[in-house]
Amino acid sequence: MKRIAIDMDEVMADTIHKSLLVFNERFDKHVTRENLTGTKLDHLFPHLKEEIYQMYNHPDFFRDLPVIENCRETILELSEHYEIMIATAAMEVPESFRAKYEWLKENFDFLNDNYFVFCGDKSVIEADYLIDDNIYQLDSFKHQGILYTAAHNINEEYDVRCNNWLEIKKYLMDSLSHV
Amino acid sequence: MKRIAIDMDEVMADTIHKSLLVFNERFDKHVTRENLTGTKLDHLFPHLKEEIYQMYNHPDFFRDLPVIENCRETILELSEHYEIMIATAAMEVPESFRAKYEWLKENFDFLNDNYFVFCGDKSVIEADYLIDDNIYQLDSFKHQGILYTAAHNINEEYDVRCNNWLEIKKYLMDSLSHV
Protein backbone atom coordinates (compact mmCIF):
# COMPACT_ATOMS: atom_id res chain seq x y z
CA MET A 1 0.00 0.00 0.00
CA LYS A 2 1.44 3.38 -0.93
CA ARG A 3 1.60 6.09 1.71
CA ILE A 4 0.28 9.67 1.58
CA ALA A 5 1.65 12.26 4.00
CA ILE A 6 -0.72 15.20 4.59
CA ASP A 7 0.10 18.61 6.03
CA MET A 8 -2.43 20.07 8.48
CA ASP A 9 -2.46 23.87 8.26
CA GLU A 10 -4.26 25.30 5.23
CA VAL A 11 -4.63 21.75 3.87
CA MET A 12 -6.79 19.94 6.44
CA ALA A 13 -7.43 22.87 8.80
CA ASP A 14 -8.66 26.33 7.83
CA THR A 15 -5.94 28.20 9.69
CA ILE A 16 -6.65 31.43 7.80
CA HIS A 17 -10.24 31.60 9.02
CA LYS A 18 -9.16 31.74 12.65
CA SER A 19 -6.02 33.81 12.15
CA LEU A 20 -8.06 36.58 10.47
CA LEU A 21 -10.67 36.47 13.25
CA VAL A 22 -8.06 36.75 16.01
CA PHE A 23 -5.74 39.17 14.22
CA ASN A 24 -8.46 41.58 13.08
CA GLU A 25 -9.98 41.71 16.52
CA ARG A 26 -6.69 42.07 18.38
CA PHE A 27 -5.24 44.78 16.11
CA ASP A 28 -8.48 46.41 14.96
CA LYS A 29 -7.86 45.55 11.28
CA HIS A 30 -10.07 44.41 8.41
CA VAL A 31 -7.81 41.99 6.57
CA THR A 32 -9.67 39.60 4.24
CA ARG A 33 -8.68 36.35 2.54
CA GLU A 34 -8.29 38.31 -0.68
CA ASN A 35 -5.68 40.55 0.97
CA LEU A 36 -3.57 37.44 1.58
CA THR A 37 -3.31 36.57 -2.12
CA GLY A 38 0.35 35.80 -2.80
CA THR A 39 1.40 36.74 0.72
CA LYS A 40 1.11 35.95 4.44
CA LEU A 41 0.01 38.02 7.43
CA ASP A 42 3.56 38.56 8.74
CA HIS A 43 4.69 39.78 5.32
CA LEU A 44 1.80 42.28 5.19
CA PHE A 45 2.55 43.49 8.73
CA PRO A 46 6.29 42.99 9.29
CA HIS A 47 6.25 45.24 12.38
CA LEU A 48 3.78 42.77 13.99
CA LYS A 49 5.80 39.67 13.10
CA GLU A 50 6.48 38.67 16.72
CA GLU A 51 2.83 39.22 17.78
CA ILE A 52 1.64 37.13 14.83
CA TYR A 53 4.05 34.35 15.77
CA GLN A 54 2.76 34.44 19.36
CA MET A 55 -0.82 34.20 18.07
CA TYR A 56 0.02 30.94 16.22
CA ASN A 57 2.15 29.63 19.09
CA HIS A 58 -0.64 30.04 21.65
CA PRO A 59 -1.49 26.65 23.23
CA ASP A 60 -5.14 26.89 22.10
CA PHE A 61 -4.85 28.46 18.65
CA PHE A 62 -5.01 25.21 16.68
CA ARG A 63 -7.60 23.49 18.88
CA ASP A 64 -10.79 24.67 17.17
CA LEU A 65 -9.92 25.31 13.52
CA PRO A 66 -12.62 24.42 10.99
CA VAL A 67 -11.93 21.37 8.83
CA ILE A 68 -11.53 22.31 5.16
CA GLU A 69 -14.43 21.28 2.91
CA ASN A 70 -14.49 17.63 1.74
CA CYS A 71 -11.22 16.90 3.54
CA ARG A 72 -12.54 14.42 6.11
CA GLU A 73 -14.65 12.43 3.63
CA THR A 74 -11.83 12.30 1.08
CA ILE A 75 -9.20 11.14 3.56
CA LEU A 76 -11.62 8.50 4.85
CA GLU A 77 -12.11 7.21 1.29
CA LEU A 78 -8.38 7.39 0.47
CA SER A 79 -7.57 5.45 3.64
CA GLU A 80 -9.09 2.36 2.03
CA HIS A 81 -6.44 2.48 -0.69
CA TYR A 82 -3.45 4.24 0.88
CA GLU A 83 -1.72 4.43 4.25
CA ILE A 84 -2.48 7.89 5.60
CA MET A 85 0.10 9.81 7.58
CA ILE A 86 -0.27 13.32 8.98
CA ALA A 87 2.88 15.45 8.83
CA THR A 88 2.68 18.85 10.47
CA ALA A 89 5.50 21.33 11.03
CA ALA A 90 4.68 21.60 14.72
CA MET A 91 8.29 22.32 15.75
CA GLU A 92 7.78 25.87 14.45
CA VAL A 93 5.11 26.38 17.14
CA PRO A 94 6.01 24.03 19.99
CA GLU A 95 3.24 25.35 22.25
CA SER A 96 0.77 23.87 19.76
CA PHE A 97 1.63 20.17 20.15
CA ARG A 98 -1.30 19.25 22.37
CA ALA A 99 -3.90 21.31 20.47
CA LYS A 100 -2.83 19.83 17.15
CA TYR A 101 -2.97 16.29 18.56
CA GLU A 102 -6.40 16.80 20.12
CA TRP A 103 -7.73 18.42 16.92
CA LEU A 104 -6.64 15.40 14.89
CA LYS A 105 -8.14 12.93 17.38
CA GLU A 106 -11.43 14.83 17.44
CA ASN A 107 -11.89 15.51 13.74
CA PHE A 108 -10.17 12.46 12.22
CA ASP A 109 -11.03 9.77 14.75
CA PHE A 110 -10.58 7.03 12.13
CA LEU A 111 -6.84 7.79 11.71
CA ASN A 112 -4.11 5.87 13.56
CA ASP A 113 -2.03 8.23 15.71
CA ASN A 114 0.97 5.98 15.17
CA TYR A 115 1.08 7.78 11.81
CA PHE A 116 0.91 11.33 13.15
CA VAL A 117 4.24 13.08 12.74
CA PHE A 118 5.10 16.39 14.39
CA CYS A 119 8.21 17.58 12.63
CA GLY A 120 9.95 20.60 11.15
CA ASP A 121 11.59 20.02 7.79
CA LYS A 122 9.59 17.45 5.80
CA SER A 123 12.62 15.91 4.12
CA VAL A 124 12.49 13.60 7.16
CA ILE A 125 9.25 12.01 5.91
CA GLU A 126 9.16 8.59 4.24
CA ALA A 127 6.03 8.54 2.03
CA ASP A 128 5.08 8.27 -1.62
CA TYR A 129 3.11 11.52 -1.73
CA LEU A 130 3.14 14.71 0.32
CA ILE A 131 0.19 17.13 0.14
CA ASP A 132 1.33 20.55 1.37
CA ASP A 133 0.67 24.25 0.75
CA ASN A 134 4.33 25.22 1.18
CA ILE A 135 6.54 24.88 -1.89
CA TYR A 136 9.71 24.82 0.25
CA GLN A 137 8.45 21.70 2.01
CA LEU A 138 7.56 20.01 -1.27
CA ASP A 139 10.98 20.91 -2.68
CA SER A 140 12.83 19.12 0.12
CA PHE A 141 10.51 16.06 -0.02
CA LYS A 142 12.05 13.21 -2.02
CA HIS A 143 8.94 11.74 -3.66
CA GLN A 144 5.81 13.13 -5.41
CA GLY A 145 4.58 16.41 -4.01
CA ILE A 146 1.06 17.80 -4.43
CA LEU A 147 0.70 21.54 -3.92
CA TYR A 148 -2.55 22.36 -2.15
CA THR A 149 -3.74 25.78 -3.25
CA ALA A 150 -3.71 28.44 -0.56
CA ALA A 151 -3.94 32.22 -0.96
CA HIS A 152 -0.21 32.62 -0.27
CA ASN A 153 0.95 30.16 -2.98
CA ILE A 154 -1.43 31.19 -5.75
CA ASN A 155 1.29 32.76 -7.90
CA GLU A 156 3.79 29.93 -7.49
CA GLU A 157 4.54 27.24 -10.07
CA TYR A 158 4.48 23.55 -9.20
CA ASP A 159 3.92 20.53 -11.43
CA VAL A 160 1.02 19.00 -9.46
CA ARG A 161 -1.44 21.48 -7.95
CA CYS A 162 -4.86 20.70 -6.48
CA ASN A 163 -7.33 23.45 -5.68
CA ASN A 164 -9.56 21.47 -3.35
CA TRP A 165 -10.07 18.01 -1.85
CA LEU A 166 -12.20 16.77 -4.75
CA GLU A 167 -9.25 17.39 -7.08
CA ILE A 168 -6.97 15.55 -4.64
CA LYS A 169 -9.35 12.60 -4.60
CA LYS A 170 -9.40 12.46 -8.39
CA TYR A 171 -5.60 12.73 -8.70
CA LEU A 172 -4.91 10.03 -6.12
CA MET A 173 -7.65 7.63 -7.21
CA ASP A 174 -6.46 8.01 -10.83
CA SER A 175 -2.89 7.35 -9.67
CA LEU A 176 -4.03 4.00 -8.26
CA SER A 177 -5.19 2.77 -11.64
CA HIS A 178 -1.92 3.88 -13.29
CA VAL A 179 0.17 1.52 -11.17
CA MET B 1 25.61 14.06 4.04
CA LYS B 2 23.97 10.90 5.37
CA ARG B 3 21.33 11.18 8.07
CA ILE B 4 21.12 9.44 11.45
CA ALA B 5 17.79 9.23 13.26
CA ILE B 6 18.12 8.75 17.01
CA ASP B 7 15.49 7.53 19.46
CA MET B 8 15.30 9.34 22.81
CA ASP B 9 14.17 6.96 25.55
CA GLU B 10 16.80 4.50 26.77
CA VAL B 11 19.11 5.73 23.99
CA MET B 12 19.71 9.41 24.75
CA ALA B 13 17.74 9.65 27.99
CA ASP B 14 18.03 7.32 30.98
CA THR B 15 14.31 6.65 31.27
CA ILE B 16 14.87 3.61 33.50
CA HIS B 17 16.65 5.65 36.18
CA LYS B 18 13.61 7.85 36.73
CA SER B 19 10.95 5.20 36.20
CA LEU B 20 12.50 3.03 38.95
CA LEU B 21 12.71 6.02 41.30
CA VAL B 22 9.08 7.01 40.75
CA PHE B 23 7.66 3.48 40.57
CA ASN B 24 9.49 2.16 43.66
CA GLU B 25 8.44 5.14 45.73
CA ARG B 26 4.83 5.16 44.57
CA PHE B 27 4.25 1.40 44.97
CA ASP B 28 6.70 0.70 47.78
CA LYS B 29 8.78 -1.70 45.67
CA HIS B 30 12.50 -2.37 45.30
CA VAL B 31 12.83 -3.09 41.59
CA THR B 32 16.39 -2.77 40.26
CA ARG B 33 17.82 -2.43 36.75
CA GLU B 34 18.84 -6.11 36.99
CA ASN B 35 15.20 -7.10 37.55
CA LEU B 36 14.38 -5.55 34.17
CA THR B 37 16.74 -7.84 32.24
CA GLY B 38 14.79 -9.11 29.24
CA THR B 39 11.57 -7.45 30.37
CA LYS B 40 9.79 -4.16 31.10
CA LEU B 41 8.05 -2.80 34.19
CA ASP B 42 4.55 -3.37 32.82
CA HIS B 43 5.38 -6.98 32.03
CA LEU B 44 6.68 -7.56 35.56
CA PHE B 45 3.58 -5.92 37.07
CA PRO B 46 0.74 -6.49 34.59
CA HIS B 47 -1.90 -5.54 37.20
CA LEU B 48 -0.27 -2.05 37.38
CA LYS B 49 -0.10 -1.59 33.61
CA GLU B 50 -2.43 1.42 33.55
CA GLU B 51 -0.64 3.12 36.49
CA ILE B 52 2.72 2.59 34.79
CA TYR B 53 1.36 4.09 31.58
CA GLN B 54 0.07 7.11 33.51
CA MET B 55 3.50 7.54 35.11
CA TYR B 56 5.12 7.81 31.66
CA ASN B 57 2.31 9.95 30.26
CA HIS B 58 2.62 12.54 33.03
CA PRO B 59 3.44 15.99 31.55
CA ASP B 60 6.65 16.27 33.61
CA PHE B 61 7.99 12.71 33.53
CA PHE B 62 10.42 13.23 30.65
CA ARG B 63 11.55 16.73 31.62
CA ASP B 64 14.47 15.87 33.93
CA LEU B 65 15.82 12.52 32.76
CA PRO B 66 19.60 12.10 32.97
CA VAL B 67 21.47 12.08 29.65
CA ILE B 68 23.08 8.70 28.99
CA GLU B 69 26.88 8.63 29.31
CA ASN B 70 28.88 9.92 26.31
CA CYS B 71 25.69 10.58 24.34
CA ARG B 72 25.92 14.37 24.09
CA GLU B 73 29.62 14.43 23.18
CA THR B 74 29.20 11.68 20.59
CA ILE B 75 26.21 13.28 18.88
CA LEU B 76 28.07 16.60 18.81
CA GLU B 77 31.02 14.92 17.09
CA LEU B 78 28.78 12.93 14.70
CA SER B 79 26.93 16.12 13.76
CA GLU B 80 30.07 17.27 11.92
CA HIS B 81 29.78 14.29 9.57
CA TYR B 82 26.08 13.40 9.52
CA GLU B 83 22.72 15.16 9.62
CA ILE B 84 21.26 14.39 13.05
CA MET B 85 17.56 13.82 13.48
CA ILE B 86 15.76 12.92 16.71
CA ALA B 87 12.88 10.48 16.30
CA THR B 88 10.85 9.76 19.42
CA ALA B 89 7.65 7.75 19.70
CA ALA B 90 5.90 10.59 21.51
CA MET B 91 2.46 9.68 20.14
CA GLU B 92 2.37 6.81 22.68
CA VAL B 93 2.49 9.40 25.49
CA PRO B 94 0.92 12.57 24.09
CA GLU B 95 1.07 14.40 27.42
CA SER B 96 4.87 14.28 27.09
CA PHE B 97 5.28 16.46 23.96
CA ARG B 98 6.34 19.62 25.73
CA ALA B 99 8.65 17.92 28.25
CA LYS B 100 10.41 15.98 25.50
CA TYR B 101 10.87 19.12 23.42
CA GLU B 102 12.20 21.14 26.35
CA TRP B 103 14.54 18.31 27.38
CA LEU B 104 16.04 18.21 23.89
CA LYS B 105 16.43 22.00 23.74
CA GLU B 106 18.10 22.06 27.15
CA ASN B 107 20.45 19.10 26.81
CA PHE B 108 21.18 19.20 23.08
CA ASP B 109 21.18 22.93 22.38
CA PHE B 110 23.39 22.45 19.30
CA LEU B 111 20.71 20.43 17.46
CA ASN B 112 18.30 21.97 14.96
CA ASP B 113 14.69 21.45 16.07
CA ASN B 114 13.63 21.33 12.42
CA TYR B 115 14.97 17.78 12.66
CA PHE B 116 13.08 16.74 15.78
CA VAL B 117 10.32 14.27 14.92
CA PHE B 118 7.58 13.23 17.32
CA CYS B 119 6.02 10.18 15.78
CA GLY B 120 4.63 6.74 16.49
CA ASP B 121 5.71 4.05 14.04
CA LYS B 122 9.24 4.79 12.77
CA SER B 123 8.60 3.43 9.29
CA VAL B 124 7.63 7.05 8.59
CA ILE B 125 11.26 8.18 9.01
CA GLU B 126 13.51 8.99 6.06
CA ALA B 127 17.10 8.47 7.24
CA ASP B 128 20.12 6.28 6.53
CA TYR B 129 20.48 4.96 10.08
CA LEU B 130 18.11 4.57 13.02
CA ILE B 131 19.51 4.04 16.53
CA ASP B 132 16.77 2.54 18.71
CA ASP B 133 16.36 0.17 21.64
CA ASN B 134 13.13 -1.36 20.27
CA ILE B 135 13.54 -4.16 17.74
CA TYR B 136 9.99 -3.66 16.42
CA GLN B 137 10.88 -0.09 15.43
CA LEU B 138 14.11 -1.21 13.73
CA ASP B 139 12.21 -3.95 11.90
CA SER B 140 9.80 -1.48 10.28
CA PHE B 141 12.57 1.02 9.42
CA LYS B 142 13.67 0.70 5.79
CA HIS B 143 17.40 1.42 6.10
CA GLN B 144 20.23 0.39 8.50
CA GLY B 145 19.12 -0.08 12.07
CA ILE B 146 21.43 -0.01 15.11
CA LEU B 147 20.09 -1.70 18.23
CA TYR B 148 21.07 0.23 21.35
CA THR B 149 21.42 -2.18 24.24
CA ALA B 150 18.84 -1.78 26.99
CA ALA B 151 17.97 -4.21 29.77
CA HIS B 152 14.74 -5.19 28.02
CA ASN B 153 16.42 -6.15 24.69
CA ILE B 154 19.43 -7.98 26.06
CA ASN B 155 18.25 -11.42 24.91
CA GLU B 156 17.17 -10.30 21.43
CA GLU B 157 19.12 -10.88 18.21
CA TYR B 158 19.91 -8.05 15.80
CA ASP B 159 22.70 -7.73 13.26
CA VAL B 160 24.10 -4.39 14.49
CA ARG B 161 24.10 -3.91 18.26
CA CYS B 162 25.93 -1.18 20.22
CA ASN B 163 26.27 -1.37 23.99
CA ASN B 164 27.14 2.27 24.59
CA TRP B 165 27.77 5.57 22.82
CA LEU B 166 31.48 4.90 22.33
CA GLU B 167 30.57 1.82 20.28
CA ILE B 168 28.08 3.91 18.28
CA LYS B 169 30.77 6.48 17.57
CA LYS B 170 33.16 3.79 16.36
CA TYR B 171 30.53 2.12 14.15
CA LEU B 172 29.39 5.36 12.51
CA MET B 173 32.84 6.90 12.11
CA ASP B 174 34.08 3.63 10.56
CA SER B 175 31.03 3.64 8.25
CA LEU B 176 32.14 7.04 6.91
CA SER B 177 35.45 5.67 5.70
CA HIS B 178 33.74 2.70 3.99
CA VAL B 179 31.77 4.95 1.64
XYZ file of C-alpha atoms in Angstrom:
358
model
C 0.000 0.000 0.000
C 1.439 3.383 -0.929
C 1.599 6.093 1.710
C 0.283 9.674 1.582
C 1.645 12.264 3.995
C -0.715 15.197 4.588
C 0.095 18.607 6.025
C -2.429 20.071 8.483
C -2.464 23.874 8.257
C -4.263 25.302 5.235
C -4.630 21.750 3.869
C -6.786 19.940 6.443
C -7.428 22.867 8.798
C -8.655 26.327 7.834
C -5.936 28.203 9.688
C -6.652 31.431 7.798
C -10.242 31.598 9.018
C -9.157 31.738 12.647
C -6.021 33.813 12.154
C -8.060 36.582 10.467
C -10.670 36.472 13.249
C -8.058 36.745 16.005
C -5.740 39.170 14.217
C -8.459 41.584 13.078
C -9.977 41.707 16.516
C -6.687 42.069 18.384
C -5.237 44.776 16.107
C -8.482 46.412 14.962
C -7.858 45.548 11.279
C -10.068 44.411 8.415
C -7.805 41.993 6.573
C -9.666 39.603 4.240
C -8.678 36.346 2.543
C -8.289 38.310 -0.677
C -5.679 40.548 0.975
C -3.571 37.439 1.577
C -3.309 36.565 -2.121
C 0.354 35.799 -2.805
C 1.397 36.741 0.723
C 1.110 35.952 4.435
C 0.014 38.021 7.431
C 3.560 38.559 8.737
C 4.689 39.785 5.325
C 1.804 42.279 5.192
C 2.550 43.493 8.734
C 6.288 42.992 9.293
C 6.248 45.242 12.382
C 3.779 42.771 13.994
C 5.797 39.670 13.103
C 6.476 38.668 16.724
C 2.829 39.224 17.779
C 1.637 37.135 14.825
C 4.045 34.354 15.774
C 2.763 34.442 19.360
C -0.815 34.197 18.073
C 0.021 30.937 16.222
C 2.154 29.629 19.094
C -0.638 30.044 21.649
C -1.492 26.655 23.234
C -5.143 26.891 22.097
C -4.848 28.462 18.647
C -5.013 25.207 16.682
C -7.597 23.486 18.883
C -10.794 24.668 17.166
C -9.920 25.311 13.524
C -12.623 24.424 10.992
C -11.925 21.367 8.829
C -11.530 22.308 5.156
C -14.427 21.281 2.907
C -14.489 17.631 1.740
C -11.222 16.902 3.543
C -12.537 14.417 6.112
C -14.647 12.426 3.626
C -11.827 12.296 1.080
C -9.196 11.143 3.561
C -11.617 8.498 4.849
C -12.107 7.208 1.290
C -8.380 7.388 0.468
C -7.575 5.452 3.642
C -9.094 2.364 2.027
C -6.436 2.480 -0.689
C -3.449 4.242 0.879
C -1.718 4.425 4.246
C -2.484 7.890 5.601
C 0.104 9.806 7.578
C -0.274 13.320 8.979
C 2.878 15.450 8.829
C 2.680 18.849 10.468
C 5.501 21.329 11.028
C 4.676 21.597 14.724
C 8.287 22.315 15.747
C 7.781 25.867 14.452
C 5.108 26.379 17.136
C 6.012 24.031 19.991
C 3.241 25.353 22.251
C 0.767 23.872 19.756
C 1.630 20.167 20.148
C -1.295 19.252 22.365
C -3.899 21.308 20.473
C -2.832 19.827 17.147
C -2.973 16.290 18.565
C -6.403 16.801 20.118
C -7.731 18.418 16.919
C -6.644 15.401 14.887
C -8.136 12.931 17.382
C -11.427 14.827 17.444
C -11.891 15.510 13.735
C -10.169 12.457 12.223
C -11.026 9.772 14.746
C -10.577 7.033 12.127
C -6.844 7.785 11.715
C -4.111 5.872 13.564
C -2.031 8.231 15.715
C 0.972 5.982 15.165
C 1.080 7.777 11.811
C 0.907 11.326 13.150
C 4.241 13.081 12.741
C 5.105 16.389 14.387
C 8.209 17.582 12.634
C 9.947 20.595 11.153
C 11.590 20.016 7.786
C 9.589 17.447 5.796
C 12.620 15.910 4.125
C 12.493 13.595 7.162
C 9.254 12.009 5.913
C 9.158 8.587 4.243
C 6.033 8.537 2.032
C 5.076 8.266 -1.620
C 3.106 11.516 -1.729
C 3.139 14.710 0.316
C 0.187 17.127 0.138
C 1.334 20.550 1.367
C 0.670 24.245 0.753
C 4.334 25.222 1.179
C 6.544 24.879 -1.891
C 9.715 24.821 0.247
C 8.452 21.702 2.014
C 7.560 20.006 -1.274
C 10.983 20.911 -2.682
C 12.830 19.121 0.121
C 10.514 16.063 -0.015
C 12.055 13.208 -2.015
C 8.938 11.743 -3.663
C 5.812 13.129 -5.412
C 4.580 16.408 -4.008
C 1.064 17.798 -4.428
C 0.702 21.536 -3.923
C -2.545 22.357 -2.148
C -3.738 25.781 -3.248
C -3.712 28.439 -0.565
C -3.936 32.217 -0.963
C -0.212 32.618 -0.269
C 0.946 30.161 -2.980
C -1.432 31.192 -5.751
C 1.289 32.763 -7.900
C 3.788 29.934 -7.493
C 4.535 27.243 -10.066
C 4.480 23.549 -9.197
C 3.917 20.533 -11.429
C 1.023 19.003 -9.456
C -1.438 21.480 -7.950
C -4.860 20.698 -6.482
C -7.333 23.453 -5.677
C -9.560 21.474 -3.345
C -10.073 18.010 -1.847
C -12.200 16.766 -4.747
C -9.254 17.386 -7.075
C -6.969 15.550 -4.643
C -9.348 12.600 -4.603
C -9.405 12.459 -8.390
C -5.604 12.730 -8.698
C -4.905 10.027 -6.116
C -7.652 7.634 -7.212
C -6.463 8.012 -10.832
C -2.892 7.346 -9.675
C -4.026 4.001 -8.256
C -5.192 2.765 -11.644
C -1.920 3.876 -13.294
C 0.166 1.516 -11.174
C 25.609 14.062 4.044
C 23.968 10.901 5.369
C 21.330 11.183 8.065
C 21.120 9.436 11.448
C 17.792 9.228 13.259
C 18.115 8.750 17.014
C 15.495 7.533 19.458
C 15.300 9.342 22.814
C 14.166 6.960 25.551
C 16.800 4.504 26.772
C 19.110 5.727 23.985
C 19.713 9.408 24.748
C 17.744 9.649 27.994
C 18.028 7.324 30.984
C 14.306 6.654 31.270
C 14.867 3.615 33.504
C 16.646 5.646 36.183
C 13.606 7.853 36.731
C 10.950 5.203 36.199
C 12.497 3.031 38.949
C 12.710 6.022 41.302
C 9.077 7.013 40.751
C 7.663 3.485 40.568
C 9.489 2.156 43.661
C 8.444 5.137 45.734
C 4.832 5.162 44.566
C 4.245 1.405 44.974
C 6.703 0.705 47.783
C 8.777 -1.702 45.671
C 12.496 -2.373 45.300
C 12.826 -3.088 41.591
C 16.394 -2.766 40.261
C 17.822 -2.435 36.749
C 18.838 -6.111 36.986
C 15.196 -7.103 37.550
C 14.384 -5.550 34.172
C 16.744 -7.841 32.236
C 14.791 -9.114 29.237
C 11.568 -7.452 30.375
C 9.793 -4.155 31.105
C 8.053 -2.803 34.193
C 4.548 -3.372 32.823
C 5.384 -6.984 32.025
C 6.678 -7.562 35.559
C 3.581 -5.920 37.074
C 0.736 -6.492 34.589
C -1.898 -5.538 37.203
C -0.271 -2.052 37.377
C -0.102 -1.595 33.614
C -2.433 1.418 33.552
C -0.645 3.118 36.489
C 2.723 2.589 34.794
C 1.361 4.091 31.584
C 0.074 7.112 33.506
C 3.498 7.544 35.106
C 5.124 7.806 31.657
C 2.310 9.947 30.259
C 2.617 12.543 33.033
C 3.436 15.991 31.554
C 6.655 16.269 33.610
C 7.992 12.712 33.527
C 10.425 13.234 30.648
C 11.549 16.732 31.623
C 14.466 15.870 33.929
C 15.823 12.518 32.761
C 19.599 12.102 32.970
C 21.467 12.077 29.650
C 23.080 8.697 28.986
C 26.882 8.627 29.310
C 28.879 9.924 26.311
C 25.690 10.576 24.337
C 25.922 14.372 24.091
C 29.621 14.429 23.180
C 29.203 11.679 20.586
C 26.207 13.283 18.883
C 28.070 16.600 18.812
C 31.016 14.916 17.090
C 28.782 12.927 14.700
C 26.934 16.125 13.757
C 30.071 17.266 11.918
C 29.783 14.292 9.567
C 26.081 13.397 9.522
C 22.723 15.157 9.619
C 21.260 14.387 13.047
C 17.556 13.816 13.478
C 15.763 12.922 16.706
C 12.882 10.481 16.297
C 10.851 9.759 19.419
C 7.651 7.750 19.704
C 5.903 10.589 21.509
C 2.456 9.679 20.142
C 2.369 6.812 22.677
C 2.493 9.396 25.488
C 0.920 12.572 24.089
C 1.074 14.395 27.417
C 4.869 14.282 27.088
C 5.284 16.457 23.963
C 6.339 19.622 25.733
C 8.651 17.918 28.249
C 10.408 15.978 25.500
C 10.866 19.121 23.418
C 12.204 21.140 26.353
C 14.545 18.310 27.379
C 16.037 18.211 23.893
C 16.430 21.998 23.737
C 18.099 22.060 27.154
C 20.451 19.102 26.808
C 21.181 19.199 23.076
C 21.184 22.929 22.379
C 23.395 22.450 19.304
C 20.712 20.430 17.463
C 18.298 21.974 14.957
C 14.687 21.454 16.066
C 13.633 21.326 12.423
C 14.975 17.785 12.658
C 13.076 16.736 15.778
C 10.324 14.272 14.922
C 7.580 13.234 17.319
C 6.022 10.176 15.778
C 4.627 6.742 16.487
C 5.707 4.054 14.042
C 9.235 4.789 12.773
C 8.605 3.426 9.294
C 7.626 7.049 8.587
C 11.264 8.184 9.014
C 13.510 8.989 6.055
C 17.101 8.470 7.240
C 20.119 6.277 6.526
C 20.476 4.964 10.083
C 18.113 4.569 13.019
C 19.508 4.041 16.532
C 16.766 2.541 18.715
C 16.355 0.167 21.642
C 13.129 -1.361 20.269
C 13.539 -4.164 17.743
C 9.986 -3.661 16.420
C 10.883 -0.088 15.430
C 14.111 -1.206 13.726
C 12.215 -3.946 11.898
C 9.799 -1.480 10.282
C 12.567 1.024 9.424
C 13.672 0.700 5.788
C 17.403 1.416 6.100
C 20.225 0.393 8.500
C 19.116 -0.077 12.073
C 21.426 -0.006 15.107
C 20.091 -1.695 18.233
C 21.068 0.233 21.355
C 21.422 -2.182 24.240
C 18.843 -1.782 26.989
C 17.969 -4.208 29.771
C 14.737 -5.195 28.024
C 16.416 -6.149 24.693
C 19.434 -7.981 26.059
C 18.251 -11.415 24.909
C 17.174 -10.299 21.431
C 19.117 -10.875 18.208
C 19.910 -8.046 15.795
C 22.703 -7.728 13.256
C 24.104 -4.393 14.489
C 24.103 -3.911 18.257
C 25.931 -1.180 20.218
C 26.265 -1.372 23.990
C 27.138 2.271 24.589
C 27.767 5.567 22.815
C 31.482 4.904 22.325
C 30.570 1.823 20.284
C 28.075 3.907 18.282
C 30.771 6.483 17.565
C 33.159 3.787 16.355
C 30.532 2.118 14.146
C 29.385 5.359 12.513
C 32.842 6.896 12.110
C 34.076 3.626 10.563
C 31.027 3.640 8.248
C 32.141 7.036 6.910
C 35.453 5.671 5.701
C 33.736 2.704 3.991
C 31.772 4.953 1.644
